Coordinates of N, CA and C in Angstrom, one line a residue:
P1 N -86.0 -60.0 7.5 CA -86.0 -61.2 7.1 C -86.0 -62.0 8.0
H2 N -86.5 -63.4 7.7 CA -86.0 -64.2 9.0 C -85.5 -65.3 8.4
I3 N -84.1 -64.9 8.5 CA -83.0 -65.7 7.8 C -82.1 -66.7 9.1
A4 N -82.4 -66.0 10.4 CA -81.5 -65.9 10.9 C -81.6 -67.7 11.4
G5 N -82.1 -68.1 11.5 CA -82.6 -69.8 12.0 C -81.6 -70.7 10.8
L6 N -81.2 -70.3 9.7 CA -81.3 -71.2 8.5 C -79.5 -71.3 8.9
H7 N -79.5 -72.2 9.8 CA -78.0 -72.1 10.3 C -76.9 -73.6 9.4
S8 N -78.1 -74.2 8.6 CA -77.1 -75.0 7.2 C -77.4 -74.6 6.2
L9 N -77.3 -73.2 5.8 CA -77.5 -72.7 4.8 C -76.0 -72.7 4.1
V10 N -75.6 -73.4 3.0 CA -74.2 -73.0 2.4 C -74.0 -72.2 1.0
R11 N -75.3 -72.2 0.4 CA -75.1 -71.2 -0.8 C -76.6 -70.8 -0.9
L12 N -76.3 -69.1 -1.0 CA -77.5 -68.1 -0.7 C -77.2 -67.3 -2.0
S13 N -78.0 -67.1 -2.9 CA -78.3 -66.2 -4.0 C -79.2 -65.0 -3.9
V14 N -79.0 -63.6 -3.7 CA -80.2 -62.9 -3.7 C -79.7 -61.8 -5.0
C15 N -79.4 -62.1 -5.9 CA -79.0 -61.6 -7.0 C -80.5 -60.9 -7.9
H16 N -80.0 -59.8 -8.5 CA -81.3 -59.2 -9.5 C -82.1 -58.7 -8.3
N17 N -81.3 -58.0 -7.5 CA -82.6 -56.8 -6.5 C -82.5 -55.9 -6.6
Q18 N -82.7 -54.9 -5.2 CA -82.5 -53.5 -5.3 C -82.3 -53.1 -3.6
L19 N -80.8 -54.6 -3.4 CA -80.8 -54.4 -2.1 C -79.2 -53.3 -2.4
T20 N -79.6 -52.6 -1.1 CA -78.4 -51.5 -1.0 C -77.4 -51.9 0.8
K21 N -78.0 -53.0 1.2 CA -77.3 -53.0 2.5 C -78.1 -54.8 2.6
L22 N -77.5 -55.1 4.0 CA -77.7 -56.3 4.6 C -78.3 -56.4 5.8
H23 N -79.0 -57.1 5.7 CA -79.9 -57.5 7.8 C -79.0 -58.1 8.3
P24 N -78.3 -56.9 9.5 CA -77.6 -58.0 10.7 C -77.6 -59.2 11.1
S25 N -78.4 -59.9 10.7 CA -79.0 -61.1 11.1 C -78.6 -62.4 9.6
F26 N -77.6 -61.6 9.3 CA -76.7 -62.2 7.9 C -75.6 -63.1 8.7
V27 N -75.0 -62.3 9.8 CA -73.8 -62.9 10.5 C -74.3 -64.4 11.2
T28 N -75.2 -64.5 11.4 CA -75.6 -65.9 11.8 C -75.5 -67.0 10.8
L29 N -75.5 -66.7 9.4 CA -75.5 -67.7 8.7 C -73.7 -68.4 8.4
T30 N -73.7 -68.7 9.5 CA -72.1 -69.6 9.7 C -71.6 -70.3 8.9
A31 N -72.6 -71.5 8.1 CA -72.3 -72.4 7.3 C -71.9 -71.7 6.0
L32 N -72.4 -70.6 5.7 CA -72.0 -70.1 4.4 C -71.1 -70.2 3.5
K33 N -71.1 -70.8 2.6 CA -69.8 -71.2 1.5 C -69.9 -70.3 0.4
E34 N -70.9 -69.9 -0.3 CA -71.3 -69.3 -1.3 C -72.1 -68.2 -1.4
L35 N -71.5 -67.0 -1.7 CA -73.3 -65.7 -1.6 C -72.9 -65.0 -2.7
S36 N -74.1 -64.6 -3.5 CA -74.1 -63.8 -4.7 C -74.9 -62.7 -4.4
L37 N -74.7 -61.6 -4.4 CA -75.1 -60.3 -4.7 C -74.6 -59.5 -5.6
S38 N -74.9 -60.1 -6.9 CA -74.7 -59.6 -7.9 C -76.0 -59.0 -8.7
H39 N -75.8 -57.9 -9.6 CA -77.0 -56.9 -9.8 C -77.9 -56.8 -8.8
N40 N -77.4 -55.5 -7.9 CA -78.0 -55.2 -6.9 C -77.2 -53.7 -6.6
E41 N -78.3 -52.5 -5.6 CA -77.6 -51.6 -5.5 C -76.8 -51.2 -4.6
L42 N -75.6 -52.4 -3.7 CA -74.5 -52.1 -2.9 C -73.8 -50.8 -3.4
S43 N -73.5 -49.9 -2.3 CA -72.5 -48.6 -2.8 C -71.4 -49.2 -1.5
V44 N -71.6 -50.0 -1.1 CA -70.0 -50.3 0.2 C -70.5 -51.6 0.2
V45 N -69.4 -52.7 0.7 CA -69.6 -54.0 0.8 C -70.0 -54.1 2.2
P46 N -71.0 -54.7 2.5 CA -71.4 -54.7 3.9 C -70.5 -55.4 4.9
E47 N -70.6 -54.9 6.1 CA -70.0 -55.2 7.2 C -70.3 -56.4 7.5
E48 N -71.6 -57.1 7.5 CA -71.9 -58.7 7.5 C -71.3 -59.6 6.8
I49 N -70.7 -59.1 5.6 CA -70.1 -60.0 5.0 C -68.6 -60.6 6.0
I50 N -67.9 -59.5 6.0 CA -66.5 -59.7 6.6 C -66.5 -61.3 8.1
D51 N -67.9 -61.1 8.6 CA -68.0 -61.9 9.7 C -68.2 -63.3 9.1
L52 N -68.5 -63.6 7.8 CA -68.8 -65.0 7.3 C -67.4 -65.4 7.2
T53 N -67.2 -66.2 8.5 CA -65.7 -66.7 7.6 C -65.3 -67.7 7.3
G54 N -66.5 -68.5 6.9 CA -66.5 -69.8 6.2 C -66.8 -69.7 5.1
L55 N -66.7 -68.2 4.4 CA -67.4 -68.1 2.6 C -66.2 -68.4 2.4
K56 N -66.2 -69.0 1.1 CA -65.5 -69.4 -0.2 C -65.5 -68.5 -1.3
K57 N -66.7 -68.3 -1.9 CA -66.9 -67.7 -3.3 C -68.2 -66.2 -2.6
L58 N -67.7 -65.4 -3.4 CA -68.7 -64.2 -3.0 C -68.7 -63.5 -4.4
A59 N -69.8 -63.0 -4.9 CA -70.0 -62.5 -6.4 C -70.9 -61.3 -5.7
L60 N -70.2 -60.0 -6.4 CA -70.7 -58.7 -6.0 C -70.6 -58.0 -7.5
D61 N -70.6 -58.6 -8.0 CA -70.4 -57.8 -9.7 C -71.9 -57.0 -9.9
H62 N -71.7 -56.3 -10.8 CA -72.9 -55.4 -11.0 C -73.8 -54.8 -9.9
N63 N -73.0 -54.2 -9.3 CA -73.4 -53.1 -7.9 C -72.4 -51.5 -8.1
L64 N -72.5 -50.6 -7.1 CA -72.3 -49.7 -7.2 C -70.9 -49.4 -6.1
L65 N -69.9 -50.4 -6.2 CA -69.2 -50.4 -5.5 C -68.1 -49.6 -6.1
T66 N -67.3 -48.9 -4.8 CA -65.9 -48.3 -5.4 C -64.7 -48.8 -5.0
E67 N -64.7 -49.3 -3.3 CA -63.8 -49.5 -2.8 C -64.1 -50.9 -2.4
L68 N -63.1 -51.9 -2.0 CA -63.1 -52.7 -0.8 C -62.5 -52.9 0.6
P69 N -63.3 -53.0 1.5 CA -62.8 -52.6 2.5 C -61.4 -53.5 3.0
P70 N -60.4 -53.0 3.9 CA -58.9 -54.1 4.2 C -59.2 -55.2 4.7
A71 N -60.4 -54.8 5.6 CA -61.0 -56.2 6.4 C -61.0 -57.6 5.9
M72 N -61.8 -57.3 4.6 CA -62.1 -58.6 3.4 C -60.5 -59.5 3.7
G73 N -59.3 -58.6 3.5 CA -58.4 -59.4 3.3 C -57.8 -60.7 4.2
T74 N -58.9 -60.2 5.5 CA -58.3 -61.3 6.9 C -59.5 -62.1 6.8
M75 N -60.5 -62.5 5.5 CA -61.4 -63.6 5.3 C -60.7 -64.8 4.9
P76 N -60.5 -65.7 5.7 CA -59.6 -67.2 6.1 C -59.7 -67.8 4.4
L77 N -60.9 -68.0 4.2 CA -61.4 -69.3 3.0 C -61.8 -68.7 1.8
L78 N -61.8 -67.5 1.7 CA -62.4 -66.4 0.6 C -61.4 -67.0 -0.7
R79 N -61.7 -67.5 -1.8 CA -61.0 -67.7 -2.9 C -61.3 -66.9 -3.9
S80 N -62.4 -67.0 -4.0 CA -62.9 -66.3 -5.4 C -64.2 -65.1 -5.2
M81 N -64.0 -64.0 -5.9 CA -64.7 -62.8 -5.9 C -64.9 -62.3 -7.3
K82 N -66.1 -62.4 -7.7 CA -66.8 -61.8 -8.6 C -67.0 -60.2 -8.5
L83 N -66.0 -59.3 -9.5 CA -66.8 -57.9 -8.7 C -66.5 -56.9 -10.2
H84 N -66.4 -57.5 -11.3 CA -66.5 -56.8 -12.5 C -68.2 -55.8 -12.6
S85 N -67.8 -55.1 -13.7 CA -69.4 -54.3 -13.7 C -69.3 -53.2 -12.4
N86 N -68.4 -52.6 -11.3 CA -68.4 -51.9 -10.5 C -67.5 -50.9 -11.0
D87 N -67.1 -49.8 -10.2 CA -66.4 -49.0 -10.3 C -64.9 -48.9 -9.2
I88 N -64.4 -49.8 -9.0 CA -63.9 -49.9 -7.7 C -62.4 -49.3 -8.2
R89 N -61.6 -48.9 -6.9 CA -60.7 -47.8 -7.5 C -59.9 -48.1 -6.5
S90 N -60.5 -48.7 -5.2 CA -59.2 -49.3 -4.1 C -60.1 -51.1 -4.0
P91 N -58.9 -51.9 -4.2 CA -57.6 -51.5 -4.7 C -57.5 -51.2 -6.2
P92 N -56.3 -50.3 -6.6 CA -56.3 -49.8 -8.3 C -56.5 -51.1 -8.8
K93 N -56.5 -50.4 -10.0 CA -57.2 -51.4 -11.0 C -56.0 -52.1 -11.4
E94 N -54.6 -51.7 -11.4 CA -53.9 -52.8 -11.7 C -53.4 -54.0 -10.7
V95 N -54.3 -53.8 -9.4 CA -54.3 -54.7 -8.5 C -55.6 -55.8 -8.6
N96 N -56.4 -55.0 -9.2 CA -57.7 -55.8 -9.3 C -57.5 -56.8 -10.3
L97 N -56.8 -56.5 -11.6 CA -56.8 -57.3 -12.5 C -55.6 -58.3 -12.4
Q98 N -55.1 -58.7 -11.4 CA -54.5 -59.5 -11.1 C -55.3 -60.8 -10.3
G99 N -56.5 -60.7 -9.9 CA -57.0 -61.8 -9.8 C -57.4 -61.8 -8.0
T100 N -58.5 -62.4 -7.5 CA -58.8 -62.8 -6.1 C -57.7 -62.8 -5.1
T101 N -56.7 -63.5 -5.4 CA -55.6 -63.9 -4.6 C -54.9 -62.8 -4.2
V102 N -54.2 -61.7 -5.2 CA -53.5 -60.7 -5.3 C -54.3 -59.4 -4.4
Q103 N -55.3 -59.4 -5.0 CA -56.8 -58.6 -4.5 C -56.8 -58.6 -2.8
L104 N -56.6 -60.0 -2.1 CA -57.0 -60.4 -0.4 C -55.8 -59.9 0.1
N105 N -54.5 -60.2 -0.9 CA -53.1 -60.2 -0.2 C -52.7 -58.5 0.1
Y106 N -53.4 -57.7 -1.1 CA -53.5 -56.2 -0.8 C -54.4 -56.2 0.2
L107 N -55.2 -56.1 0.2 CA -55.8 -55.4 1.3 C -55.3 -56.3 2.5
K108 N -55.0 -57.4 2.8 CA -54.3 -58.0 4.1 C -53.5 -57.3 4.3
A109 N -52.6 -56.9 3.3 CA -51.4 -55.6 3.8 C -51.8 -54.2 4.4
L110 N -52.6 -53.9 3.7 CA -53.5 -52.4 4.4 C -54.0 -52.7 5.4
H111 N -54.8 -53.6 5.8 CA -55.3 -54.2 7.4 C -54.6 -54.1 8.4
D112 N -53.5 -55.1 8.1 CA -52.3 -55.5 9.1 C -51.4 -54.3 9.4
G113 N -51.3 -53.4 8.1 CA -50.4 -52.2 8.0 C -51.1 -51.2 9.2
K114 N -52.2 -51.1 9.0 CA -52.8 -49.8 9.8 C -52.7 -50.1 11.1
R115 N -52.9 -51.4 11.3 CA -53.0 -51.8 13.1 C -51.4 -51.7 13.4
A116 N -50.4 -51.8 12.6 CA -49.0 -52.0 13.1 C -48.1 -50.6 12.8
E117 N -48.9 -49.8 12.0 CA -48.1 -48.8 11.4 C -47.2 -48.6 10.4
R118 N -47.4 -49.8 9.9 CA -46.0 -50.4 9.1 C -47.2 -50.9 7.8
V119 N -46.7 -50.3 6.5 CA -47.5 -51.3 5.4 C -46.3 -51.5 4.3
I120 N -46.4 -52.6 4.0 CA -46.0 -53.5 2.8 C -46.5 -53.6 1.8
I121 N -46.4 -52.9 0.8 CA -46.9 -53.4 -0.7 C -45.9 -53.8 -1.4
D122 N -45.2 -54.4 -1.4 CA -44.7 -54.6 -2.6 C -44.4 -55.4 -3.6
S123 N -44.1 -55.7 -4.9 CA -44.5 -56.2 -5.7 C -46.2 -56.7 -5.9
F124 N -46.9 -55.4 -6.0 CA -47.6 -55.2 -6.5 C -48.0 -54.9 -7.8
D125 N -47.4 -54.3 -8.8 CA -47.3 -53.8 -10.1 C -47.7 -52.8 -9.8
L126 N -47.7 -52.1 -8.9 CA -48.5 -50.6 -8.1 C -48.1 -49.4 -9.5
L127 N -49.0 -48.6 -10.3 CA -48.6 -47.5 -11.0 C -48.2 -46.5 -10.2
E128 N -48.7 -45.9 -9.1 CA -48.9 -44.9 -8.2 C -48.9 -45.2 -6.6
L129 N -48.4 -44.5 -6.0 CA -49.1 -44.4 -4.3 C -50.8 -44.4 -4.3
P130 N -50.8 -45.6 -3.7 CA -52.6 -45.4 -3.6 C -52.9 -44.7 -2.5
R131 N -54.1 -43.9 -3.0 CA -54.6 -43.1 -2.2 C -55.0 -43.6 -0.8
E132 N -55.6 -45.2 -0.6 CA -55.6 -45.4 0.6 C -54.7 -45.5 1.1
V133 N -53.6 -45.6 0.9 CA -52.2 -45.6 1.7 C -51.9 -44.3 2.3
C134 N -52.3 -43.1 1.7 CA -51.9 -41.6 2.1 C -52.9 -41.8 3.1
R135 N -54.4 -42.3 3.2 CA -55.1 -42.1 4.3 C -54.6 -42.6 5.6
L136 N -53.6 -43.5 5.8 CA -53.1 -43.7 6.8 C -52.1 -43.0 7.5
T137 N -53.0 -42.0 7.8 CA -51.9 -40.9 8.3 C -50.8 -41.3 10.0
A138 N -51.1 -42.8 10.1 CA -50.7 -42.6 11.6 C -49.1 -43.5 11.4
L139 N -49.2 -44.0 9.9 CA -47.8 -44.9 9.6 C -46.9 -44.2 9.7
V140 N -45.6 -45.1 10.4 CA -44.3 -44.7 10.1 C -43.2 -45.1 9.6
S141 N -43.9 -46.1 8.8 CA -43.0 -47.0 7.4 C -43.7 -47.4 6.7
L142 N -43.4 -47.1 5.8 CA -43.9 -47.5 4.3 C -43.3 -47.9 3.2
S143 N -43.4 -49.2 2.6 CA -42.5 -50.2 1.8 C -43.5 -50.4 0.6
L144 N -42.7 -49.7 -0.7 CA -43.5 -50.1 -1.9 C -42.4 -50.4 -3.1
N145 N -41.8 -51.3 -2.4 CA -40.4 -51.7 -3.5 C -41.1 -52.3 -5.1
D146 N -40.1 -52.5 -5.6 CA -40.6 -53.6 -7.1 C -42.0 -53.5 -7.5
N147 N -42.5 -52.1 -7.6 CA -43.5 -51.9 -8.2 C -43.4 -51.1 -9.6
Q148 N -43.9 -50.6 -10.2 CA -44.0 -49.7 -11.2 C -44.4 -48.0 -11.4
V149 N -44.1 -47.2 -10.1 CA -44.7 -46.3 -10.1 C -43.6 -45.4 -10.4
R150 N -44.3 -44.5 -11.1 CA -43.3 -43.4 -11.5 C -43.3 -42.2 -11.2
L151 N -44.5 -41.7 -10.5 CA -44.6 -40.7 -9.6 C -45.0 -40.9 -8.5
L152 N -44.7 -40.3 -7.3 CA -44.9 -39.9 -5.9 C -46.3 -39.1 -5.8
S153 N -47.5 -39.6 -5.5 CA -48.4 -38.4 -5.6 C -47.9 -37.2 -4.3
P154 N -48.3 -36.0 -4.7 CA -48.1 -34.7 -3.6 C -48.9 -35.3 -2.1
E155 N -50.4 -36.6 -2.4 CA -50.7 -36.5 -0.9 C -49.5 -37.6 0.0
V156 N -48.5 -37.7 -0.6 CA -47.6 -38.6 0.4 C -47.3 -37.5 1.5
S157 N -47.3 -36.5 1.2 CA -47.4 -35.2 2.4 C -48.5 -35.6 3.7
Y158 N -49.1 -36.0 3.2 CA -50.3 -36.5 4.6 C -49.7 -37.6 5.5
L159 N -48.7 -38.0 5.0 CA -47.8 -39.1 6.2 C -46.7 -38.5 6.8
T160 N -47.2 -37.8 7.9 CA -46.3 -37.2 8.6 C -45.6 -37.6 9.5
N161 N -46.0 -38.8 10.1 CA -45.6 -39.2 11.0 C -44.2 -40.5 10.6
L162 N -44.0 -41.0 9.3 CA -43.9 -41.5 8.5 C -42.3 -41.3 8.8
R163 N -41.2 -41.9 9.5 CA -39.9 -42.3 9.3 C -39.3 -43.3 8.6
E164 N -40.0 -44.0 7.7 CA -38.9 -45.0 7.1 C -40.1 -44.9 5.6
L165 N -39.3 -44.8 4.4 CA -40.0 -44.9 3.1 C -39.0 -45.4 2.2
K166 N -39.6 -46.9 2.0 CA -38.5 -47.5 0.8 C -39.5 -47.5 -0.7
A167 N -38.7 -47.3 -1.5 CA -39.7 -46.8 -2.9 C -38.5 -47.4 -3.9
A168 N -37.7 -48.8 -3.4 CA -36.7 -49.1 -4.4 C -37.0 -49.7 -5.6
S169 N -36.8 -50.1 -6.6 CA -37.0 -50.6 -8.2 C -38.3 -50.2 -8.5
N170 N -38.5 -49.1 -8.6 CA -39.7 -48.5 -9.4 C -38.8 -47.8 -10.6
Q171 N -40.0 -47.2 -11.4 CA -39.9 -46.2 -12.1 C -39.7 -44.5 -12.3
L172 N -39.6 -44.5 -10.4 CA -39.6 -43.3 -10.5 C -38.7 -42.0 -10.9
I173 N -39.2 -41.4 -11.6 CA -38.7 -40.1 -12.5 C -38.3 -39.0 -11.9
Q174 N -38.5 -38.7 -10.7 CA -38.6 -37.5 -9.9 C -39.5 -37.6 -8.4
L175 N -38.9 -37.0 -7.5 CA -39.7 -36.7 -6.0 C -40.3 -35.7 -6.1
P176 N -41.4 -35.7 -5.7 CA -42.7 -34.6 -5.0 C -41.6 -33.4 -4.6
P177 N -42.0 -32.2 -4.5 CA -41.6 -31.4 -3.5 C -42.2 -31.5 -2.2
E178 N -43.6 -31.9 -2.5 CA -44.3 -31.9 -0.9 C -43.6 -33.2 -0.2
I179 N -42.7 -33.7 -0.5 CA -41.8 -34.4 0.6 C -41.4 -34.1 1.8
E180 N -40.9 -32.8 1.4 CA -40.9 -31.8 2.5 C -41.6 -32.0 3.7
A181 N -42.7 -32.0 3.2 CA -43.8 -32.5 4.9 C -43.3 -33.3 5.7
L182 N -42.6 -34.7 5.0 CA -42.3 -35.5 5.9 C -41.2 -34.8 6.9
A183 N -41.2 -34.4 7.9 CA -40.1 -34.1 8.4 C -39.7 -35.1 9.7
S184 N -40.6 -36.1 9.7 CA -39.7 -37.2 10.7 C -39.0 -38.4 10.0
L185 N -38.9 -38.0 8.4 CA -38.4 -39.0 8.0 C -36.9 -39.4 8.4
V186 N -36.9 -40.5 8.5 CA -35.1 -40.9 9.3 C -34.6 -41.5 7.9
T187 N -35.1 -42.6 6.9 CA -34.5 -43.4 6.1 C -35.6 -43.3 4.9
L188 N -35.2 -43.2 3.5 CA -35.7 -42.9 2.7 C -34.9 -43.7 1.3
D189 N -35.4 -44.7 0.9 CA -34.5 -45.6 -0.2 C -35.1 -45.6 -1.6
V190 N -34.7 -44.6 -2.2 CA -35.0 -44.6 -4.0 C -34.1 -45.5 -4.9
R191 N -33.3 -46.5 -4.4 CA -32.2 -47.3 -4.9 C -33.0 -47.9 -6.7
N192 N -32.4 -47.7 -7.7 CA -32.9 -48.2 -8.7 C -34.0 -48.0 -9.4
N193 N -33.7 -46.8 -9.5 CA -35.1 -45.8 -10.4 C -34.8 -45.1 -11.4
Q194 N -35.3 -44.1 -11.7 CA -34.4 -43.4 -12.7 C -34.9 -42.2 -12.7
L195 N -34.2 -41.6 -11.5 CA -34.1 -40.2 -11.2 C -33.2 -39.4 -11.7
N196 N -33.5 -38.2 -12.4 CA -32.2 -37.5 -12.8 C -32.0 -36.4 -11.9
A197 N -32.6 -36.2 -10.6 CA -32.5 -34.7 -9.9 C -33.1 -35.5 -8.4
I198 N -32.8 -34.7 -7.3 CA -33.5 -34.6 -6.6 C -33.7 -33.4 -6.0
P199 N -35.3 -33.4 -5.6 CA -35.7 -32.0 -5.2 C -35.0 -31.4 -3.8
C200 N -34.7 -29.9 -4.5 CA -34.0 -29.4 -3.3 C -34.7 -29.0 -1.9
E201 N -36.1 -29.7 -1.8 CA -36.7 -29.5 -0.8 C -36.3 -30.5 0.3
L202 N -35.5 -31.8 -0.1 CA -34.6 -32.5 0.6 C -33.7 -32.1 2.1
A203 N -32.9 -31.0 1.4 CA -32.1 -30.2 2.2 C -33.0 -30.0 3.5
S204 N -34.0 -29.5 3.3 CA -34.7 -28.6 4.7 C -35.1 -29.9 5.2
M205 N -35.3 -30.8 5.3 CA -35.8 -31.8 6.4 C -35.2 -32.0 7.5
S206 N -35.5 -32.4 8.6 CA -34.5 -33.1 9.7 C -35.4 -34.1 10.1
G207 N -35.0 -35.0 10.8 CA -35.7 -35.9 11.5 C -35.1 -36.8 12.6

């Protein structure tokens, strides 16, 4: 497609097509502020969108998306996203229901945290430890205070480099036996929860 020369283009709609990806020349549309890709066949968010740093409105509804890349949280001017009629599981549903600002803040927390090996996802009304966080196996610190988490997923065991885990002020009713895998853990904060027992596996941990 010959769009590379459209340097003045501000609004672009290519909805109701059969797009599965974007042409690399999309990154040259530096003046673009509004982009509609609704009703296509995108299964991932095209990387070219991340480079459109002037973008303010983005429509990706009615596609085949299952997750949003954390790098979207770094888009400085993005204020509006239409994402309905996808099957997005990352961010979690409870985050997506809170709107664009919260979604982008969550994605930025993952993006920045991966680089710093410290993720802070406090106060997002999370119901569980997100799987995308458990995939960040280099993490040394994780904070998910002030959420609504009742159970920590067994997948927390993937975070074998974790030295600090903060899960205060949630709804935790128990800690998983898999927490034993966190052999490097130095600090565990689970204040203000609903625990009625501490797993015996904690006794075998050393850090």
